[in-house]
C-alpha cells in the first residue's frame, strides 16, 4: 500500500530511533535468518539496534525518535557490478544493432568496447567525472549507498589509472561508498597479441594501481571475443600475489568454463552466467562464489538464453543483481528497474531481487558491514513511500524514495 509523501526533515541528531518501520526481510548470507522488526537505532555511523520496539535496549530509551509511519526500510541499495566511468556514447552502434549488426560483429569491426576505449582515452578526468556523476546521481535517487566501479576502457596504463582515480573521486563527491575493480583484462587492444598485452601492459598496470591503493578487486572478461581461461588464470595468479580478491565476467555469450576457474581462485563473484554449466554451478556452490546476474545486459542484447536460476537456487548459490551500467550492453542506471527485470525476465522472487541488491550484493564485493539491517552494520538505509517490499520489483519507473541514510546521515 502506498504511504503518502510528506516534507522531509533535514537534520537528525547523532543517535536517533526510527520507529514504526516496516523492515524488509533480508536473508543474512550463509544463514536462513531473516532480519526484520519495527525499530531501528542509528547510533552515529552504525545501526545500534534493530528489532521489536519492546526489545529496545535501555540505553536508547531516551533517544530522539522519528516515526516512519509504517514505511518500508531496506538496507541502502548496492550496485555490485558497474562500468560507470567511461567516455562517449554508443547510441550510434545501438542504431546499427537495430538494423541487424550483432554485438560481436560490431566489436570485430573495431567498434564496441574499442570505440569506448578511444573516447575514454581522449576524455579528461573532469569530463569523465561529470558524465559518471550524472549516472551516479540517477542511482542515488533510488536509494543507492554503495557502488562497485570497474576500469577496463583504458587498456593502457594512463587511462586505466585515470578511470580508477575518477571512480575513487566519485566517492568524495557524493555520499556513497565506492569499491573499485581493476578490469585491465576487459579486451585486448587492437593489433596486439593478448598474452603480450597481459605481460607488457595489463599486469604491470595492475601492480601500479594496487601500489597506489586504487584497487579493491580484480576482474576479467573470459569470452571468445576477449580472453581465454588460460589468460584469465594469469590475471588471477597475479592478483593473488598482490592479495587482491577476484571476480569474473563469465559465461555471458558462451560457456568457457569461466565460473569453474573463478571458483578455483575463490572468486567473490562470477557475473552474467547465461551459459553457466552444471559443473560451474557446483564449483560456485562449493566456494560460496556469488552469482551476479545482469538482466539489463540480457535485455539490451536481446539474449534468449536464461541464466540457470532454478539450479542456482537449488545449489544454494547466493544470487545478486546489478545494473552492469556500461555504454555498450547496458546503458542502465536504475537498480529498481534491474530488480523488475530480475523478476520479470529471470523469474526471481521479489525477495530474491531485494537480497540481490543488498545482502548478496555486499557479499559479491567483499563487504560484510552493509547490505543488512542489524546491530553493528553501517547505518546505510533507504526509506520508501511503500510498505510492501514486493513493490520494489513490481513497479516500473516509480521510485518513491522517502529518504536515504548514509553512515547515519540523512542525505
Ligand atoms: N560484458 C559486458 O556486458 C560489458 N563488458 C563485458 O565484459 C560490455 C562492455 C561494452 O560493450 O562496452
Ligand atoms: Fe560488465
Short mmCIF file of C-alpha atoms and ligand atoms in Angstrom, two decimals:
data_model
loop_
_atom_site.label_atom_id
_atom_site.label_comp_id
_atom_site.label_asym_id
_atom_site.label_seq_id
_atom_site.Cartn_x
_atom_site.Cartn_y
_atom_site.Cartn_z
CA UNK A 1 0.00 0.00 0.00
CA UNK A 2 1.47 3.41 -0.87
CA UNK A 3 2.32 5.74 2.01
CA UNK A 4 1.77 9.39 1.11
CA UNK A 5 4.92 11.51 0.75
CA UNK A 6 5.48 14.37 3.20
CA UNK A 7 8.03 17.16 3.70
CA UNK A 8 11.46 15.93 4.70
CA UNK A 9 13.27 16.79 7.88
CA UNK A 10 16.88 17.62 7.13
CA UNK A 11 18.73 17.48 10.45
CA UNK A 12 18.81 14.43 12.66
CA UNK A 13 20.87 14.04 15.86
CA UNK A 14 23.86 11.65 16.21
CA UNK A 15 21.75 8.99 17.84
CA UNK A 16 18.12 8.54 16.94
CA UNK A 17 15.47 5.88 16.80
CA UNK A 18 13.40 5.24 13.70
CA UNK A 19 10.10 3.84 14.89
CA UNK A 20 7.17 2.21 13.15
CA UNK A 21 9.42 0.97 10.38
CA UNK A 22 8.37 -1.86 8.12
CA UNK A 23 11.69 -3.56 7.82
CA UNK A 24 12.30 -5.60 4.75
CA UNK A 25 13.19 -9.19 5.50
CA UNK A 26 16.65 -9.67 4.08
CA UNK A 27 18.30 -13.02 4.50
CA UNK A 28 21.73 -12.87 6.02
CA UNK A 29 24.41 -14.51 3.88
CA UNK A 30 25.20 -18.08 4.85
CA UNK A 31 22.19 -18.43 7.13
CA UNK A 32 18.47 -18.91 6.99
CA UNK A 33 17.88 -15.99 9.32
CA UNK A 34 15.68 -13.07 8.36
CA UNK A 35 16.31 -9.71 9.95
CA UNK A 36 13.12 -7.74 10.45
CA UNK A 37 11.35 -5.63 13.03
CA UNK A 38 9.88 -2.25 13.76
CA UNK A 39 12.55 -0.10 15.40
CA UNK A 40 15.99 0.88 14.14
CA UNK A 41 18.50 2.76 16.27
CA UNK A 42 21.00 4.80 14.30
CA UNK A 43 23.98 5.31 16.60
CA UNK A 44 26.41 7.63 14.83
CA UNK A 45 27.57 5.73 11.73
CA UNK A 46 26.14 2.37 12.67
CA UNK A 47 22.95 0.56 13.48
CA UNK A 48 22.82 0.25 17.28
CA UNK A 49 19.75 -1.94 17.39
CA UNK A 50 17.13 -3.27 15.00
CA UNK A 51 14.12 -5.24 16.12
CA UNK A 52 10.85 -5.08 18.05
CA UNK A 53 10.10 -1.86 19.90
CA UNK A 54 9.55 -3.90 23.08
CA UNK A 55 13.18 -5.06 22.97
CA UNK A 56 14.74 -1.59 22.60
CA UNK A 57 17.84 -1.57 24.86
CA UNK A 58 17.61 0.70 27.91
CA UNK A 59 20.46 2.93 26.71
CA UNK A 60 18.34 4.07 23.78
CA UNK A 61 15.07 4.61 25.67
CA UNK A 62 15.57 8.38 25.83
CA UNK A 63 16.97 8.90 22.35
CA UNK A 64 15.02 11.10 19.99
CA UNK A 65 12.56 9.22 17.85
CA UNK A 66 11.19 9.69 14.40
CA UNK A 67 8.19 7.70 13.23
CA UNK A 68 8.37 6.25 9.75
CA UNK A 69 4.61 5.65 9.83
CA UNK A 70 4.82 2.12 8.57
CA UNK A 71 7.15 2.87 5.68
CA UNK A 72 9.36 0.20 4.26
CA UNK A 73 13.01 0.43 5.26
CA UNK A 74 15.60 -1.50 3.32
CA UNK A 75 19.36 -1.57 3.52
CA UNK A 76 20.82 1.14 1.26
CA UNK A 77 20.96 -0.39 -2.21
CA UNK A 78 24.24 -1.77 -3.53
CA UNK A 79 25.15 -1.91 -7.21
CA UNK A 80 27.84 -4.58 -7.25
CA UNK A 81 28.77 -4.55 -10.96
CA UNK A 82 29.14 -1.36 -12.98
CA UNK A 83 31.33 0.22 -15.62
CA UNK A 84 30.14 3.68 -14.59
CA UNK A 85 33.21 5.66 -15.68
CA UNK A 86 33.67 5.98 -19.45
CA UNK A 87 33.85 8.48 -22.28
CA UNK A 88 31.47 8.91 -25.20
CA UNK A 89 28.24 7.17 -26.08
CA UNK A 90 27.34 4.16 -28.17
CA UNK A 91 23.96 5.38 -29.37
CA UNK A 92 25.18 5.10 -33.00
CA UNK A 93 26.02 1.45 -32.50
CA UNK A 94 22.65 0.91 -30.93
CA UNK A 95 21.22 2.19 -34.17
CA UNK A 96 23.41 -0.29 -36.10
CA UNK A 97 22.25 -3.15 -33.94
CA UNK A 98 18.66 -2.15 -34.58
CA UNK A 99 19.32 -2.63 -38.26
CA UNK A 100 20.84 -6.06 -37.98
CA UNK A 101 24.51 -5.93 -36.87
CA UNK A 102 25.35 -8.13 -33.86
CA UNK A 103 27.32 -7.03 -30.78
CA UNK A 104 30.19 -9.37 -31.73
CA UNK A 105 30.22 -8.12 -35.36
CA UNK A 106 30.44 -4.50 -34.28
CA UNK A 107 33.32 -5.33 -31.96
CA UNK A 108 35.13 -7.33 -34.65
CA UNK A 109 34.89 -4.26 -36.92
CA UNK A 110 36.72 -2.18 -34.31
CA UNK A 111 33.65 -0.72 -32.59
CA UNK A 112 32.05 -1.87 -29.37
CA UNK A 113 34.40 -1.80 -26.41
CA UNK A 114 37.10 -0.30 -28.68
CA UNK A 115 35.09 2.78 -29.53
CA UNK A 116 34.55 3.42 -25.83
CA UNK A 117 38.29 2.85 -25.23
CA UNK A 118 39.09 5.55 -27.75
CA UNK A 119 36.62 8.01 -26.24
CA UNK A 120 37.80 7.25 -22.69
CA UNK A 121 41.45 7.75 -23.60
CA UNK A 122 40.59 11.15 -25.08
CA UNK A 123 38.41 12.32 -22.19
CA UNK A 124 39.87 14.45 -19.39
CA UNK A 125 39.42 13.42 -15.76
CA UNK A 126 36.87 16.18 -15.34
CA UNK A 127 34.87 15.06 -18.34
CA UNK A 128 34.82 11.50 -17.05
CA UNK A 129 33.82 12.72 -13.61
CA UNK A 130 30.96 14.87 -14.90
CA UNK A 131 29.42 12.15 -17.04
CA UNK A 132 29.81 9.50 -14.33
CA UNK A 133 28.27 11.81 -11.71
CA UNK A 134 25.11 12.12 -13.77
CA UNK A 135 24.80 8.34 -13.87
CA UNK A 136 25.65 8.02 -10.18
CA UNK A 137 23.01 10.59 -9.24
CA UNK A 138 20.37 8.54 -11.03
CA UNK A 139 21.31 5.56 -8.86
CA UNK A 140 21.47 7.63 -5.67
CA UNK A 141 17.95 8.94 -6.30
CA UNK A 142 16.84 5.32 -5.96
CA UNK A 143 18.47 4.72 -2.59
CA UNK A 144 21.96 3.57 -3.60
CA UNK A 145 24.60 3.79 -0.87
CA UNK A 146 27.40 1.55 -2.24
CA UNK A 147 28.66 1.01 -5.76
CA UNK A 148 31.32 -1.07 -7.42
CA UNK A 149 33.03 0.59 -10.40
CA UNK A 150 35.37 -1.12 -12.86
CA UNK A 151 38.15 0.19 -15.03
CA UNK A 152 38.63 -1.54 -18.40
CA UNK A 153 38.09 1.14 -21.03
CA UNK A 154 41.71 2.29 -20.98
CA UNK A 155 43.72 -0.80 -21.88
CA UNK A 156 46.82 1.32 -21.30
CA UNK A 157 48.40 2.34 -18.03
CA UNK A 158 47.48 6.01 -18.05
CA UNK A 159 43.84 5.57 -18.88
CA UNK A 160 43.25 2.59 -16.58
CA UNK A 161 44.70 4.60 -13.68
CA UNK A 162 42.71 7.66 -14.73
CA UNK A 163 39.47 5.66 -14.61
CA UNK A 164 40.25 4.26 -11.17
CA UNK A 165 41.11 7.71 -9.82
CA UNK A 166 37.86 9.11 -11.17
CA UNK A 167 35.99 6.21 -9.58
CA UNK A 168 37.58 6.96 -6.19
CA UNK A 169 36.82 10.65 -6.62
CA UNK A 170 33.11 9.86 -7.11
CA UNK A 171 33.08 8.63 -3.51
CA UNK A 172 34.36 12.03 -2.37
CA UNK A 173 31.91 13.98 -4.50
CA UNK A 174 28.85 12.16 -3.22
CA UNK A 175 27.78 10.44 -0.01
CA UNK A 176 28.27 6.98 -1.36
CA UNK A 177 30.80 4.21 -0.86
CA UNK A 178 32.82 3.22 -3.92
CA UNK A 179 34.62 -0.10 -4.40
CA UNK A 180 36.95 -0.14 -7.37
CA UNK A 181 37.73 -3.12 -9.56
CA UNK A 182 40.64 -3.34 -11.96
CA UNK A 183 39.41 -4.74 -15.29
CA UNK A 184 42.51 -4.39 -17.43
CA UNK A 185 41.61 -7.79 -18.93
CA UNK A 186 38.42 -6.46 -20.49
CA UNK A 187 39.57 -6.58 -24.13
CA UNK A 188 42.86 -6.89 -25.94
CA UNK A 189 43.90 -3.66 -27.68
CA UNK A 190 43.68 -3.87 -31.48
CA UNK A 191 46.88 -5.05 -33.18
CA UNK A 192 48.26 -6.63 -30.00
CA UNK A 193 48.73 -10.25 -29.05
CA UNK A 194 46.66 -10.97 -25.94
CA UNK A 195 49.45 -12.63 -23.96
CA UNK A 196 51.78 -9.84 -24.89
CA UNK A 197 49.21 -7.29 -23.72
CA UNK A 198 48.94 -9.09 -20.40
CA UNK A 199 52.70 -9.24 -19.94
CA UNK A 200 53.58 -5.75 -21.00
CA UNK A 201 50.57 -3.66 -20.01
CA UNK A 202 47.75 -5.30 -18.10
CA UNK A 203 49.70 -6.99 -15.30
CA UNK A 204 52.23 -4.18 -14.66
CA UNK A 205 49.36 -1.68 -14.57
CA UNK A 206 47.57 -3.83 -12.02
CA UNK A 207 50.66 -3.73 -9.81
CA UNK A 208 50.94 0.01 -10.12
CA UNK A 209 47.25 0.57 -9.42
CA UNK A 210 47.45 -1.71 -6.38
CA UNK A 211 50.55 0.10 -5.10
CA UNK A 212 48.65 3.39 -5.33
CA UNK A 213 45.73 1.93 -3.37
CA UNK A 214 43.37 2.28 -6.30
CA UNK A 215 42.13 -1.31 -6.44
CA UNK A 216 39.80 -3.32 -4.22
CA UNK A 217 39.37 -6.32 -6.55
CA UNK A 218 40.41 -7.66 -9.97
CA UNK A 219 38.07 -8.74 -12.76
CA UNK A 220 38.42 -10.13 -16.29
CA UNK A 221 36.27 -10.93 -19.32
CA UNK A 222 36.53 -14.61 -20.20
CA UNK A 223 35.00 -14.93 -23.66
CA UNK A 224 35.83 -15.80 -27.27
CA UNK A 225 35.95 -12.06 -28.06
CA UNK A 226 38.11 -11.31 -25.01
CA UNK A 227 40.44 -13.61 -23.01
CA UNK A 228 40.81 -17.39 -22.77
CA UNK A 229 40.63 -19.19 -19.43
CA UNK A 230 44.42 -19.69 -19.55
CA UNK A 231 44.93 -15.95 -19.99
CA UNK A 232 42.46 -15.12 -17.21
CA UNK A 233 44.35 -17.54 -14.99
CA UNK A 234 47.47 -15.41 -15.45
CA UNK A 235 45.49 -12.37 -14.26
CA UNK A 236 44.10 -14.24 -11.26
CA UNK A 237 47.51 -15.59 -10.26
CA UNK A 238 48.95 -12.07 -10.38
CA UNK A 239 46.02 -10.73 -8.33
CA UNK A 240 46.57 -13.45 -5.74
CA UNK A 241 50.22 -12.38 -5.47
CA UNK A 242 49.02 -8.88 -4.65
CA UNK A 243 46.47 -10.20 -2.15
CA UNK A 244 43.54 -8.90 -4.20
CA UNK A 245 40.24 -10.80 -4.46
CA UNK A 246 38.98 -11.68 -7.93
CA UNK A 247 35.70 -11.81 -9.85
CA UNK A 248 34.92 -12.70 -13.44
CA UNK A 249 32.68 -11.87 -16.40
CA UNK A 250 31.88 -15.49 -17.11
CA UNK A 251 29.62 -17.41 -19.47
CA UNK A 252 27.95 -14.27 -20.85
CA UNK A 253 27.95 -15.23 -24.54
CA UNK A 254 29.26 -18.81 -24.41
CA UNK A 255 30.41 -21.45 -21.92
CA UNK A 256 34.16 -21.05 -21.44
CA UNK A 257 34.36 -22.75 -18.05
CA UNK A 258 34.94 -19.31 -16.53
CA UNK A 259 32.84 -19.89 -13.42
CA UNK A 260 34.81 -23.02 -12.53
CA UNK A 261 38.04 -21.10 -12.98
CA UNK A 262 36.70 -18.25 -10.84
CA UNK A 263 35.74 -20.68 -8.09
CA UNK A 264 39.21 -22.24 -8.22
CA UNK A 265 40.54 -18.80 -7.24
CA UNK A 266 37.81 -18.39 -4.59
CA UNK A 267 36.34 -15.51 -6.55
CA UNK A 268 33.94 -13.18 -4.76
CA UNK A 269 31.60 -13.49 -7.73
CA UNK A 270 31.09 -14.79 -11.24
CA UNK A 271 28.93 -12.45 -13.28
CA UNK A 272 26.43 -12.75 -16.20
CA UNK A 273 26.26 -16.59 -16.32
CA UNK A 274 23.65 -17.09 -19.07
CA UNK A 275 25.68 -20.05 -20.40
CA UNK A 276 26.69 -21.43 -16.98
CA UNK A 277 27.14 -25.22 -16.87
CA UNK A 278 26.20 -27.64 -14.10
CA UNK A 279 29.90 -28.02 -13.29
CA UNK A 280 30.19 -24.24 -12.93
CA UNK A 281 27.22 -24.16 -10.56
CA UNK A 282 28.70 -26.92 -8.40
CA UNK A 283 32.07 -25.16 -8.26
CA UNK A 284 30.46 -21.86 -7.24
CA UNK A 285 28.34 -23.55 -4.57
CA UNK A 286 31.48 -25.14 -3.14
CA UNK A 287 33.35 -21.88 -2.69
CA UNK A 288 30.41 -19.58 -1.89
CA UNK A 289 31.07 -17.53 -5.03
CA UNK A 290 28.13 -15.17 -5.60
CA UNK A 291 26.25 -15.35 -8.92
CA UNK A 292 25.88 -11.74 -10.08
CA UNK A 293 23.02 -11.63 -12.58
CA UNK A 294 22.77 -8.74 -15.02
CA UNK A 295 19.30 -8.75 -16.57
CA UNK A 296 19.67 -5.35 -18.26
CA UNK A 297 22.54 -6.66 -20.40
CA UNK A 298 20.45 -9.75 -21.19
CA UNK A 299 17.61 -7.43 -22.17
CA UNK A 300 19.68 -4.96 -24.20
CA UNK A 301 21.36 -7.76 -26.18
CA UNK A 302 18.00 -9.47 -26.67
CA UNK A 303 19.63 -12.61 -25.32
CA UNK A 304 17.35 -15.62 -25.15
CA UNK A 305 19.49 -18.00 -23.12
CA UNK A 306 18.41 -17.57 -19.49
CA UNK A 307 20.85 -17.98 -16.59
CA UNK A 308 20.02 -21.23 -14.73
CA UNK A 309 18.18 -19.55 -11.85
CA UNK A 310 16.42 -22.63 -10.50
CA UNK A 311 19.64 -24.64 -10.48
CA UNK A 312 21.50 -21.82 -8.72
CA UNK A 313 18.68 -21.70 -6.17
CA UNK A 314 18.75 -25.47 -5.68
CA UNK A 315 22.51 -25.42 -5.23
CA UNK A 316 22.29 -22.61 -2.65
CA UNK A 317 24.45 -20.21 -4.67
CA UNK A 318 23.76 -16.65 -3.43
CA UNK A 319 22.31 -14.53 -6.25
CA UNK A 320 22.98 -10.81 -6.62
CA UNK A 321 21.56 -8.38 -9.17
CA UNK A 322 23.40 -5.40 -10.65
CA UNK A 323 22.96 -2.85 -13.42
CA UNK A 324 26.20 -3.64 -15.34
CA UNK A 325 25.88 0.05 -16.24
CA UNK A 326 28.05 0.43 -19.37
CA UNK A 327 27.72 2.17 -22.72
CA UNK A 328 27.53 -0.98 -24.85
CA UNK A 329 25.35 -3.69 -23.40
CA UNK A 330 23.60 -1.97 -20.52
CA UNK A 331 23.06 1.79 -20.65
CA UNK A 332 21.17 1.38 -17.39
CA UNK A 333 21.21 3.47 -14.23
CA UNK A 334 18.27 2.09 -12.28
CA UNK A 335 18.59 -0.64 -9.67
CA UNK A 336 14.82 -0.73 -9.21
CA UNK A 337 14.27 -1.44 -12.89
CA UNK A 338 17.04 -4.04 -12.64
CA UNK A 339 15.05 -5.68 -9.83
CA UNK A 340 11.95 -5.64 -12.03
CA UNK A 341 13.93 -7.29 -14.82
CA UNK A 342 15.34 -9.87 -12.41
CA UNK A 343 11.76 -10.77 -11.53
CA UNK A 344 10.14 -10.47 -14.95
CA UNK A 345 12.90 -11.79 -17.21
CA UNK A 346 14.70 -14.21 -14.86
CA UNK A 347 11.79 -15.35 -12.69
CA UNK A 348 13.38 -14.30 -9.42
CA UNK A 349 11.07 -13.64 -6.49
CA UNK A 350 10.76 -10.06 -5.17
CA UNK A 351 12.58 -11.17 -2.04
CA UNK A 352 15.43 -12.65 -4.08
CA UNK A 353 15.61 -9.39 -6.04
CA UNK A 354 15.86 -7.38 -2.84
CA UNK A 355 18.54 -9.65 -1.40
CA UNK A 356 20.25 -9.35 -4.76
CA UNK A 357 20.77 -5.60 -4.38
CA UNK A 358 21.52 -5.69 -0.66
CA UNK A 359 22.99 -8.60 1.33
CA UNK A 360 24.17 -10.67 -1.62
CA UNK A 361 25.48 -7.63 -3.47
CA UNK A 362 27.59 -6.76 -0.42
CA UNK A 363 29.00 -10.29 -0.41
CA UNK A 364 29.78 -10.04 -4.13
CA UNK A 365 32.11 -7.11 -3.47
CA UNK A 366 33.61 -8.48 -0.28
CA UNK A 367 31.85 -6.17 2.20
CA UNK A 368 30.45 -7.54 5.45
CA UNK A 369 29.35 -4.31 7.12
CA UNK A 370 26.44 -3.31 4.89
CA UNK A 371 23.50 -4.76 2.98
CA UNK A 372 21.65 -5.83 6.12
CA UNK A 373 19.62 -4.14 8.82
CA UNK A 374 21.03 -5.34 12.11
CA UNK A 375 23.11 -4.10 15.01
CA UNK A 376 26.73 -3.46 14.11
CA UNK A 377 26.12 -2.84 10.41
CA UNK A 378 26.71 0.58 8.90
CA UNK A 379 23.60 2.73 9.05
CA UNK A 380 23.13 2.76 5.27
CA UNK A 381 19.38 2.71 4.78
CA UNK A 382 16.69 3.55 2.28
CA UNK A 383 13.18 4.50 3.41
CA UNK A 384 10.39 4.19 0.86
CA UNK A 385 6.88 5.51 0.43
CA UNK A 386 5.87 1.87 0.25
CA UNK A 387 5.07 -0.62 2.94
CA UNK A 388 5.35 -3.85 0.94
CA UNK A 389 8.86 -4.87 -0.22
CA UNK A 390 7.41 -6.55 -3.34
CA UNK A 391 6.50 -3.07 -4.64
CA UNK A 392 10.18 -2.51 -5.38
CA UNK A 393 10.33 -5.26 -8.00
CA UNK A 394 6.76 -4.86 -9.17
CA UNK A 395 6.71 -1.22 -10.29
CA UNK A 396 8.44 0.16 -13.36
CA UNK A 397 9.69 3.75 -13.45
CA UNK A 398 8.37 4.56 -10.00
CA UNK A 399 10.97 5.20 -7.30
CA UNK A 400 9.33 6.82 -4.29
CA UNK A 401 12.38 7.14 -2.07
CA UNK A 402 11.35 8.93 1.13
CA UNK A 403 14.89 9.26 2.47
CA UNK A 404 18.35 7.87 2.19
CA UNK A 405 20.60 7.45 5.20
CA UNK A 406 24.33 7.08 4.58
CA UNK A 407 26.56 6.22 7.53
CA UNK A 408 23.83 7.53 9.84
CA UNK A 409 23.48 10.79 7.97
CA UNK A 410 20.32 11.66 6.19
CA UNK A 411 21.07 12.80 2.70
N1 LIG B 1 30.47 -7.57 -20.58
C1 LIG B 1 29.61 -6.59 -20.73
O1 LIG B 1 28.44 -6.71 -20.79
C2 LIG B 1 30.35 -5.33 -20.81
N2 LIG B 1 31.68 -5.77 -20.64
C3 LIG B 1 31.71 -7.06 -20.51
O2 LIG B 1 32.74 -7.66 -20.34
C4 LIG B 1 30.15 -4.67 -22.13
C5 LIG B 1 31.20 -3.69 -22.41
C6 LIG B 1 30.92 -2.86 -23.64
O3 LIG B 1 30.28 -3.30 -24.60
O4 LIG B 1 31.39 -1.71 -23.63
FE1 LIG B 2 30.21 -5.93 -17.02
#
